[in-house]
Tab-separated table of C-alpha atoms in Angstrom:
chain	number	residue	atom	x	y	z
A	1	MET	CA	107.125	120.395	89.458
A	2	PRO	CA	106.685	116.901	90.952
A	3	LYS	CA	105.916	116.642	94.614
A	4	LYS	CA	108.954	115.700	96.658
A	5	THR	CA	108.755	112.160	98.001
A	6	PRO	CA	109.316	112.021	101.787
A	7	PHE	CA	112.367	110.183	103.125
A	8	SER	CA	110.435	107.134	104.224
A	9	TYR	CA	109.918	103.613	102.953
A	10	GLN	CA	107.228	103.498	100.296
A	11	SER	CA	105.734	100.717	98.220
A	12	LEU	CA	107.412	100.744	94.819
A	13	ALA	CA	104.597	99.116	92.867
A	14	LYS	CA	101.402	97.215	93.605
A	15	GLU	CA	102.880	94.300	91.646
A	16	LEU	CA	105.717	94.069	94.212
A	17	PRO	CA	104.041	93.860	97.649
A	18	SER	CA	107.154	92.523	99.396
A	19	LEU	CA	109.445	95.366	98.284
A	20	PHE	CA	109.724	98.913	99.674
A	21	SER	CA	112.180	101.723	99.032
A	22	ALA	CA	113.383	105.029	100.461
A	23	ARG	CA	115.435	107.633	98.628
A	24	ARG	CA	117.539	110.447	100.061
A	25	LYS	CA	119.056	112.693	97.420
A	26	ASN	CA	120.513	110.211	94.933
A	27	LEU	CA	120.908	107.257	97.298
A	28	ARG	CA	118.312	104.535	97.717
A	29	SER	CA	117.743	101.895	100.361
A	30	SER	CA	115.269	99.047	100.154
A	31	ILE	CA	113.293	96.843	102.507
A	32	ILE	CA	112.397	93.272	101.663
A	33	LYS	CA	109.664	91.536	103.623
A	34	LEU	CA	110.727	88.149	104.915
A	35	LYS	CA	108.836	85.482	106.827
A	36	GLU	CA	106.819	86.188	110.011
A	37	SER	CA	106.790	89.995	109.551
A	38	LYS	CA	110.583	90.113	109.591
A	39	LEU	CA	112.434	92.611	107.418
A	40	CYS	CA	115.760	92.936	105.652
A	41	LEU	CA	117.223	96.436	105.330
A	42	PHE	CA	119.189	96.409	102.082
A	43	SER	CA	121.973	99.017	101.912
A	44	PRO	CA	120.530	101.515	104.431
A	45	VAL	CA	121.044	105.230	103.813
A	46	LYS	CA	122.240	107.715	106.442
A	47	GLY	CA	119.722	109.992	108.159
A	48	LEU	CA	117.523	107.716	110.277
A	49	ASN	CA	114.938	110.293	111.381
A	50	ASN	CA	111.557	109.793	113.039
A	51	GLU	CA	109.685	109.711	109.751
A	52	LEU	CA	111.899	107.000	108.310
A	53	LEU	CA	111.849	105.024	111.560
A	54	ALA	CA	108.054	105.099	111.670
A	55	SER	CA	107.844	103.797	108.110
A	56	ILE	CA	110.131	100.872	109.021
A	57	GLU	CA	108.197	99.987	112.161
A	58	ALA	CA	104.927	100.061	110.209
A	59	LEU	CA	106.252	97.253	108.009
A	60	GLY	CA	107.632	94.936	110.677
A	61	GLU	CA	110.778	94.159	112.638
A	62	PRO	CA	114.242	94.451	111.034
A	63	SER	CA	115.961	91.096	111.452
A	64	PHE	CA	118.804	91.660	108.994
A	65	ILE	CA	120.868	94.665	107.979
A	66	LEU	CA	122.540	93.788	104.699
A	67	ALA	CA	125.623	95.551	103.341
A	68	PRO	CA	125.573	94.328	99.722
A	69	ASN	CA	129.198	95.160	98.897
A	70	HIS	CA	132.268	96.436	100.711
A	71	TYR	CA	131.566	100.122	99.946
A	72	HIS	CA	127.979	100.488	101.214
A	73	HIS	CA	128.553	100.825	104.939
A	74	ALA	CA	128.244	104.549	105.778
A	75	ALA	CA	124.902	104.177	107.591
A	76	ILE	CA	125.484	100.801	109.224
A	77	VAL	CA	126.517	102.014	112.690
A	78	GLU	CA	123.488	104.308	112.875
A	79	TYR	CA	121.103	101.456	112.094
A	80	VAL	CA	122.793	98.982	114.412
A	81	GLU	CA	122.294	101.401	117.293
A	82	GLN	CA	118.582	101.649	116.484
A	83	PHE	CA	118.053	97.947	115.738
A	84	PRO	CA	120.533	96.024	117.933
A	85	GLN	CA	118.538	92.806	117.494
A	86	ALA	CA	119.149	92.759	113.722
A	87	MET	CA	121.906	90.547	112.334
A	88	LEU	CA	124.587	92.285	110.299
A	89	CYS	CA	125.318	90.348	107.144
A	90	ALA	CA	127.322	90.781	103.968
A	91	PRO	CA	128.872	88.776	101.139
A	92	GLU	CA	131.859	86.744	102.355
A	93	PHE	CA	134.356	88.645	100.200
A	94	ALA	CA	133.220	92.027	101.561
A	95	ILE	CA	133.344	91.141	105.254
A	96	PRO	CA	137.032	91.910	106.046
A	97	ARG	CA	136.800	95.487	104.745
A	98	LEU	CA	133.383	96.078	106.307
A	99	ASN	CA	134.601	94.880	109.718
A	100	LYS	CA	137.611	97.196	109.459
A	101	MET	CA	135.687	100.260	108.272
A	102	THR	CA	132.796	100.013	110.737
A	103	GLY	CA	134.368	98.369	113.784
A	104	LEU	CA	131.480	95.901	113.729
A	105	GLU	CA	131.272	92.170	113.072
A	106	PHE	CA	129.460	90.976	109.972
A	107	SER	CA	128.198	87.458	109.329
A	108	ASN	CA	128.059	85.804	105.930
A	109	LEU	CA	124.767	85.294	104.123
A	110	ASP	CA	124.061	81.710	105.234
A	111	VAL	CA	121.524	82.544	107.976
A	112	PHE	CA	119.963	85.312	105.889
A	113	ILE	CA	119.370	82.948	102.972
A	114	LYS	CA	117.617	80.457	105.258
A	115	HIS	CA	115.090	83.159	106.198
A	116	LEU	CA	114.273	84.169	102.627
A	117	PRO	CA	110.754	83.493	101.369
A	118	LYS	CA	110.429	81.504	98.152
A	119	ASN	CA	110.021	84.656	96.048
A	120	VAL	CA	113.359	86.205	97.078
A	121	SER	CA	116.821	84.942	96.160
A	122	VAL	CA	120.429	86.127	96.232
A	123	LEU	CA	122.333	86.689	92.991
A	124	SER	CA	126.137	86.649	93.114
A	125	PRO	CA	127.593	88.346	90.013
A	126	GLU	CA	130.855	86.891	88.787
A	127	GLY	CA	133.887	88.933	87.766
A	128	LEU	CA	133.532	91.714	90.350
A	129	LYS	CA	135.955	92.859	93.063
A	130	THR	CA	133.695	94.531	95.646
A	131	GLY	CA	131.805	91.452	96.817
A	132	GLU	CA	128.610	92.886	95.329
A	133	ILE	CA	125.470	90.774	95.516
A	134	TRP	CA	121.998	91.492	94.158
A	135	LEU	CA	118.571	90.340	95.243
A	136	LYS	CA	115.878	88.989	92.944
A	137	VAL	CA	112.259	89.491	94.004
A	138	VAL	CA	109.427	87.798	92.128
A	139	ASP	CA	105.865	88.908	92.868
A	140	ASN	CA	102.746	88.355	90.760
A	141	THR	CA	104.764	87.137	87.740
A	142	LYS	CA	106.881	90.324	87.864
A	143	THR	CA	110.620	90.161	88.531
A	144	ALA	CA	112.718	92.887	90.132
A	145	TRP	CA	116.477	93.080	90.486
A	146	LEU	CA	117.885	95.010	93.444
A	147	VAL	CA	121.381	96.069	92.434
A	148	VAL	CA	124.063	98.111	94.139
A	149	ASP	CA	126.667	99.927	92.019
A	150	ALA	CA	126.443	97.856	88.822
A	151	PHE	CA	123.606	99.923	87.304
A	152	SER	CA	121.923	103.189	88.193
A	153	GLY	CA	118.814	105.183	87.393
A	154	PRO	CA	118.536	108.816	86.303
A	155	SER	CA	119.546	111.378	88.921
A	156	THR	CA	116.224	113.197	88.727
A	157	PRO	CA	113.963	114.605	91.458
A	158	ASP	CA	112.014	111.674	92.822
A	159	SER	CA	108.365	111.948	91.789
A	160	GLY	CA	107.571	108.519	93.192
A	161	LEU	CA	107.339	107.136	89.647
A	162	TYR	CA	109.608	104.772	87.808
A	163	GLU	CA	111.946	106.018	85.137
A	164	ASN	CA	112.456	103.948	81.996
A	165	GLN	CA	116.126	104.373	81.113
A	166	VAL	CA	118.986	102.413	82.685
A	167	GLU	CA	122.349	104.094	83.260
A	168	LEU	CA	125.813	102.858	84.199
A	169	LEU	CA	127.359	104.274	87.352
A	170	LYS	CA	130.458	106.048	86.049
A	171	THR	CA	132.800	104.748	88.744
A	172	PHE	CA	131.714	101.117	88.445
A	173	PRO	CA	133.894	99.912	85.541
A	174	ARG	CA	137.051	101.022	87.354
A	175	TYR	CA	136.191	100.281	90.979
A	176	GLY	CA	133.756	97.399	90.637
A	177	VAL	CA	134.923	95.136	87.830
A	178	LYS	CA	137.793	92.663	88.066
A	179	ASN	CA	137.185	90.455	85.026
A	180	LEU	CA	134.958	92.164	82.461
A	181	ALA	CA	134.457	89.166	80.174
A	182	GLU	CA	133.413	86.986	83.098
A	183	TYR	CA	131.033	89.648	84.400
A	184	GLN	CA	129.456	90.272	80.982
A	185	ALA	CA	128.900	86.564	80.407
A	186	TRP	CA	127.298	86.127	83.826
A	187	VAL	CA	124.911	89.079	83.351
A	188	ALA	CA	123.895	87.918	79.867
A	189	GLU	CA	123.032	84.452	81.159
A	190	GLN	CA	121.176	85.793	84.212
A	191	LEU	CA	119.132	88.199	82.088
A	192	LEU	CA	117.892	85.370	79.893
A	193	SER	CA	117.072	83.306	82.976
A	194	ASP	CA	115.248	85.987	85.006
A	195	LEU	CA	113.797	88.393	82.391
A	196	PRO	CA	113.423	91.258	84.926
A	197	GLN	CA	110.996	94.129	84.325
A	198	PHE	CA	111.992	96.196	87.383
A	199	LEU	CA	115.433	97.464	88.380
A	200	VAL	CA	115.913	98.982	91.845
A	201	PRO	CA	119.400	100.515	92.075
A	202	CYS	CA	121.079	102.051	95.114
A	203	HIS	CA	121.848	105.111	92.985
A	204	GLY	CA	119.130	107.088	91.233
A	205	ALA	CA	115.554	106.359	90.285
A	206	PRO	CA	114.106	102.861	89.941
A	207	ILE	CA	113.448	101.593	86.429
A	208	TYR	CA	110.400	99.888	84.984
A	209	SER	CA	110.379	98.807	81.362
A	210	ASP	CA	109.008	95.964	79.295
A	211	ASN	CA	112.308	96.046	77.389
A	212	LEU	CA	114.503	96.209	80.483
A	213	VAL	CA	116.422	93.094	79.442
A	214	ASP	CA	117.412	94.735	76.148
A	215	GLN	CA	118.374	97.945	77.943
A	216	LEU	CA	120.571	96.157	80.457
A	217	GLN	CA	122.236	94.105	77.758
A	218	LYS	CA	122.941	97.256	75.734
A	219	VAL	CA	124.586	98.889	78.768
A	220	MET	CA	126.689	95.755	79.224
A	221	ASP	CA	127.708	95.773	75.532
A	222	THR	CA	128.503	99.470	75.163
A	223	GLY	CA	129.103	100.980	78.598
A	224	PHE	CA	132.545	99.505	79.234
A	225	LYS	CA	134.304	100.744	76.090
């Protein structure tokens, strides 16, 4: 039986030194290192205990708390109380619902984007209705996609290792997609442009595969029927 991974931010792979992740049950949050030891907390997960807090502080100072769509807000208040200096940010489309659901004020991504290092960029999928954005991280010739609800990994006990099979979150086609043809076309083009090898979803295990592009395209071709 694999050893249970503690609920703290861990390095995902030596090839990705600017990316860290923490998993609680089937939910995953990520940290992206920015400039000057600043951090972005990407879709934080509820349960900010001492162990998790220590792992964040060991990496740097949270400057941004990013809600990457209008559903991922359950832990936001908890993190704002702990890191009041961090800027709350979200995609423009998601801000009205996030403000209403949390009672907080979110900013758009303009300031966040200005603080991104050259190896990190924001991807804005077309054809969705939740305001979902992804992040692309490129380290040492390896490319990782951080996604939210669009894809998922296996719901297996976390051994700290990557899985190798992409899944589609069952609720996503109904609750996430507005224009399927537009979304499929955008993903196909972005896959050919980025050629990712790593997928870090907010649901389930992370994925590493040399044929990740083919896997993702297959999910896009068959998962929405």
